[in-house]
GROMACS .gro file of C-alpha atoms in nm:
model
  216
    1MET     CA    1   4.317   0.239  -5.171
    2ASN     CA    2   4.264   0.056  -5.499
    3ALA     CA    3   3.963  -0.123  -5.350
    4VAL     CA    4   3.804   0.210  -5.259
    5ILE     CA    5   3.871   0.349  -5.608
    6ASN     CA    6   3.728   0.037  -5.771
    7ARG     CA    7   3.412   0.053  -5.560
    8TRP     CA    8   3.372   0.422  -5.640
    9GLN     CA    9   3.416   0.350  -6.011
   10SER     CA   10   3.162   0.068  -5.991
   11LEU     CA   11   2.914   0.298  -5.819
   12ASN     CA   12   2.963   0.565  -6.087
   13GLU     CA   13   2.904   0.311  -6.363
   14ARG     CA   14   2.579   0.196  -6.202
   15LEU     CA   15   2.456   0.553  -6.159
   16ASP     CA   16   2.552   0.623  -6.521
   17GLY     CA   17   2.328   0.335  -6.619
   18VAL     CA   18   2.035   0.476  -6.422
   19GLY     CA   19   2.107   0.825  -6.554
   20SER     CA   20   2.094   0.711  -6.916
   21TRP     CA   21   1.727   0.627  -6.854
   22LEU     CA   22   1.608   0.894  -6.614
   23ALA     CA   23   1.827   1.206  -6.643
   24PRO     CA   24   1.703   1.314  -6.990
   25LEU     CA   25   1.347   1.207  -6.903
   26GLY     CA   26   1.321   1.461  -6.622
   27LEU     CA   27   1.436   1.743  -6.849
   28ARG     CA   28   1.201   1.632  -7.126
   29LEU     CA   29   0.896   1.618  -6.900
   30ILE     CA   30   0.939   1.958  -6.734
   31LEU     CA   31   1.029   2.133  -7.059
   32ALA     CA   32   0.741   1.967  -7.243
   33TRP     CA   33   0.501   2.097  -6.980
   34GLU     CA   34   0.640   2.451  -6.982
   35PHE     CA   35   0.642   2.490  -7.360
   36TRP     CA   36   0.303   2.323  -7.396
   37GLU     CA   37   0.156   2.577  -7.155
   38ALA     CA   38   0.318   2.861  -7.349
   39GLY     CA   39   0.185   2.726  -7.679
   40ILE     CA   40  -0.168   2.678  -7.544
   41GLU     CA   41  -0.166   3.032  -7.409
   42LYS     CA   42  -0.075   3.163  -7.755
   43LEU     CA   43  -0.329   2.935  -7.924
   44ARG     CA   44  -0.612   3.064  -7.705
   45GLY     CA   45  -0.492   3.422  -7.681
   46GLU     CA   46  -0.453   3.722  -7.909
   47ASN     CA   47  -0.152   3.791  -8.126
   48TRP     CA   48   0.063   4.052  -7.948
   49PHE     CA   49   0.369   4.014  -8.170
   50ALA     CA   50   0.280   4.334  -8.357
   51HIS     CA   51   0.378   4.533  -8.047
   52VAL     CA   52   0.730   4.386  -8.033
   53MET     CA   53   0.799   4.298  -8.397
   54GLU     CA   54   1.059   4.572  -8.435
   55LYS     CA   55   1.262   4.406  -8.157
   56PHE     CA   56   1.276   4.069  -8.332
   57PRO     CA   57   1.636   3.985  -8.432
   58PHE     CA   58   1.721   3.936  -8.800
   59PRO     CA   59   1.596   3.743  -8.995
   60PHE     CA   60   1.290   3.678  -8.777
   61ASN     CA   61   1.183   4.042  -8.811
   62LEU     CA   62   1.127   3.988  -9.183
   63ALA     CA   63   0.838   3.744  -9.142
   64PRO     CA   64   0.479   3.872  -9.127
   65VAL     CA   65   0.334   3.904  -8.778
   66GLU     CA   66   0.067   3.639  -8.832
   67LEU     CA   67   0.321   3.390  -8.967
   68SER     CA   68   0.556   3.452  -8.673
   69TRP     CA   69   0.272   3.395  -8.427
   70PHE     CA   70   0.165   3.076  -8.605
   71LEU     CA   71   0.520   2.938  -8.615
   72ALA     CA   72   0.592   3.024  -8.251
   73THR     CA   73   0.264   2.869  -8.133
   74TRP     CA   74   0.295   2.543  -8.319
   75THR     CA   75   0.667   2.507  -8.261
   76GLU     CA   76   0.598   2.517  -7.888
   77LEU     CA   77   0.305   2.275  -7.910
   78LEU     CA   78   0.455   2.019  -8.147
   79ALA     CA   79   0.803   2.029  -7.996
   80ALA     CA   80   0.651   1.987  -7.649
   81ILE     CA   81   0.472   1.670  -7.762
   82ALA     CA   82   0.791   1.546  -7.927
   83LEU     CA   83   0.992   1.604  -7.608
   84LEU     CA   84   0.729   1.421  -7.404
   85LEU     CA   85   0.759   1.118  -7.631
   86GLY     CA   86   1.132   1.148  -7.687
   87LEU     CA   87   1.079   1.172  -8.063
   88ALA     CA   88   1.332   1.368  -8.270
   89THR     CA   89   1.455   1.500  -7.938
   90ARG     CA   90   1.760   1.684  -8.068
   91LEU     CA   91   1.565   1.854  -8.346
   92SER     CA   92   1.277   1.950  -8.114
   93ALA     CA   93   1.509   2.082  -7.845
   94SER     CA   94   1.706   2.279  -8.106
   95ALA     CA   95   1.387   2.442  -8.239
   96LEU     CA   96   1.285   2.543  -7.886
   97PHE     CA   97   1.638   2.667  -7.818
   98VAL     CA   98   1.621   2.903  -8.115
   99LEU     CA   99   1.268   3.010  -8.020
  100THR     CA  100   1.382   3.089  -7.666
  101ILE     CA  101   1.680   3.290  -7.791
  102VAL     CA  102   1.444   3.502  -8.000
  103ALA     CA  103   1.211   3.545  -7.702
  104ILE     CA  104   1.499   3.660  -7.480
  105ALA     CA  105   1.621   3.910  -7.739
  106THR     CA  106   1.271   4.042  -7.805
  107VAL     CA  107   1.101   4.048  -7.466
  108HIS     CA  108   1.331   3.954  -7.180
  109TRP     CA  109   1.665   4.125  -7.250
  110PRO     CA  110   1.737   4.460  -7.078
  111ALA     CA  111   1.669   4.754  -7.305
  112ASP     CA  112   1.969   4.953  -7.183
  113TRP     CA  113   2.269   4.830  -6.991
  114GLY     CA  114   2.616   4.972  -6.967
  115SER     CA  115   2.794   4.722  -6.747
  116LEU     CA  116   2.781   4.357  -6.650
  117SER     CA  117   2.638   4.452  -6.311
  118GLU     CA  118   2.348   4.628  -6.483
  119LEU     CA  119   2.298   4.332  -6.716
  120TRP     CA  120   2.295   4.098  -6.417
  121GLN     CA  121   1.996   4.285  -6.276
  122GLY     CA  122   1.793   4.132  -6.557
  123TYR     CA  123   1.857   3.786  -6.417
  124ALA     CA  124   1.519   3.793  -6.245
  125ILE     CA  125   1.171   3.644  -6.273
  126THR     CA  126   0.984   3.975  -6.245
  127ASP     CA  127   1.051   4.265  -6.477
  128LYS     CA  128   1.134   4.589  -6.297
  129GLY     CA  129   1.277   4.767  -6.597
  130GLN     CA  130   1.609   4.580  -6.619
  131GLY     CA  131   1.484   4.276  -6.811
  132ASN     CA  132   1.373   3.934  -6.686
  133TYR     CA  133   1.574   3.669  -6.867
  134LYS     CA  134   1.626   3.430  -6.574
  135LEU     CA  135   1.352   3.181  -6.662
  136PRO     CA  136   1.423   3.156  -7.037
  137LEU     CA  137   1.795   3.128  -6.962
  138LEU     CA  138   1.719   2.829  -6.738
  139TYR     CA  139   1.523   2.678  -7.028
  140LEU     CA  140   1.827   2.717  -7.254
  141VAL     CA  141   2.051   2.543  -7.001
  142MET     CA  142   1.798   2.259  -6.969
  143LEU     CA  143   1.758   2.222  -7.346
  144LEU     CA  144   2.131   2.200  -7.409
  145PRO     CA  145   2.184   1.845  -7.269
  146LEU     CA  146   1.895   1.720  -7.484
  147ILE     CA  147   2.054   1.876  -7.793
  148LEU     CA  148   2.394   1.726  -7.713
  149GLN     CA  149   2.293   1.384  -7.578
  150GLY     CA  150   1.941   1.320  -7.705
  151GLY     CA  151   1.635   1.191  -7.522
  152GLY     CA  152   1.793   0.902  -7.332
  153ARG     CA  153   1.706   0.533  -7.321
  154LEU     CA  154   1.342   0.591  -7.227
  155SER     CA  155   1.239   0.750  -7.556
  156ILE     CA  156   1.104   0.669  -7.899
  157ASP     CA  157   1.440   0.780  -8.038
  158ALA     CA  158   1.606   0.500  -7.840
  159VAL     CA  159   1.355   0.243  -7.966
  160LEU     CA  160   1.410   0.350  -8.327
  161GLY     CA  161   1.785   0.360  -8.272
  162ALA     CA  162   1.783   0.005  -8.134
  163ARG     CA  163   1.584  -0.121  -8.431
  164LEU     CA  164   1.823   0.046  -8.673
  165GLY     CA  165   2.129  -0.074  -8.483
  166LEU     CA  166   2.235   0.282  -8.401
  167LEU     CA  167   2.197   0.268  -8.021
  168ARG     CA  168   2.520   0.236  -7.829
  169ASP     CA  169   2.540   0.006  -7.530
  170ALA     CA  170   2.518   0.176  -7.192
  171PRO     CA  171   2.561   0.048  -6.836
  172ALA     CA  172   2.239  -0.109  -6.712
  173GLY     CA  173   2.266   0.033  -6.363
  174GLY     CA  174   2.175  -0.292  -6.193
  175LEU     CA  175   1.985  -0.341  -5.871
  176LEU     CA  176   2.248  -0.156  -5.666
  177GLY     CA  177   2.236   0.149  -5.891
  178TRP     CA  178   1.859   0.172  -5.901
  179GLY     CA  179   1.835   0.098  -5.529
  180LEU     CA  180   2.077   0.377  -5.440
  181PHE     CA  181   1.895   0.620  -5.666
  182LEU     CA  182   1.553   0.543  -5.518
  183ALA     CA  183   1.680   0.550  -5.160
  184VAL     CA  184   1.852   0.889  -5.193
  185LEU     CA  185   1.571   1.050  -5.393
  186GLY     CA  186   1.308   0.907  -5.160
  187ALA     CA  187   1.486   1.046  -4.856
  188ALA     CA  188   1.486   1.391  -5.014
  189LEU     CA  189   1.123   1.375  -5.132
  190GLY     CA  190   1.020   1.243  -4.791
  191ILE     CA  191   1.068   1.594  -4.654
  192LEU     CA  192   0.777   1.713  -4.870
  193LEU     CA  193   0.582   1.389  -4.924
  194PRO     CA  194   0.655   1.155  -4.630
  195LEU     CA  195   0.448   0.858  -4.750
  196PHE     CA  196   0.568   0.871  -5.109
  197GLY     CA  197   0.927   0.931  -5.005
  198GLY     CA  198   0.912   0.650  -4.749
  199LEU     CA  199   0.787   0.405  -5.011
  200MET     CA  200   1.071   0.505  -5.244
  201VAL     CA  201   1.326   0.455  -4.966
  202LEU     CA  202   1.175   0.113  -4.889
  203ALA     CA  203   1.187   0.014  -5.256
  204GLY     CA  204   1.543   0.140  -5.284
  205ALA     CA  205   1.654  -0.046  -4.973
  206THR     CA  206   1.493  -0.364  -5.107
  207LEU     CA  207   1.683  -0.333  -5.434
  208LEU     CA  208   2.008  -0.261  -5.251
  209VAL     CA  209   1.969  -0.571  -5.036
  210GLY     CA  210   1.872  -0.779  -5.338
  211GLY     CA  211   2.162  -0.648  -5.542
  212TRP     CA  212   2.410  -0.711  -5.259
  213TRP     CA  213   2.274  -1.063  -5.206
  214LEU     CA  214   2.300  -1.152  -5.576
  215LYS     CA  215   2.650  -1.010  -5.595
  216HIS     CA  216   2.766  -1.221  -5.302
   0.00000   0.00000   0.00000
């Protein structure tokens, strides 16, 4: 029994090592893309904040419409670039978190709801009169790990932290950890992209064999 527990613990440590590199990266990339698109749409479009300014929560309703539009646009654009690079990740994610909260309160939250079941109807992508806060709520959930844990090992923050001696040691993952990750992910992606998924499975299997051989 102890041998099984030890192997399971070893596997978890290796996956933790892989996750310290890749888990935050995935969140950063998808959020950077989504907020960049939103910022570009504002940059190229017309200011429609005047139509919803009275719904802005305090103190954001005190700022002039043009200033609010400018701040929202460039917060999305600059924070998206920062997330992509993993630069000031916590600060950038926090700014987007606040921006998303304001957006939910202003645009996506149900106007009238008297019960939790009515509020739940707003958990939707399309707005049918009960709100549509599903997508921005998912953004909040995705931003939270970046606020709490930062941008991960594959980030400018990590490079700066290493230079300043502030980066804590983390499990490396090893060949077995990376091999398992690639094999499992490749098998899943192979359903949609057979060639790409098959190559990932092959790479993962190679690393698993190599890791096992080195260990023994």
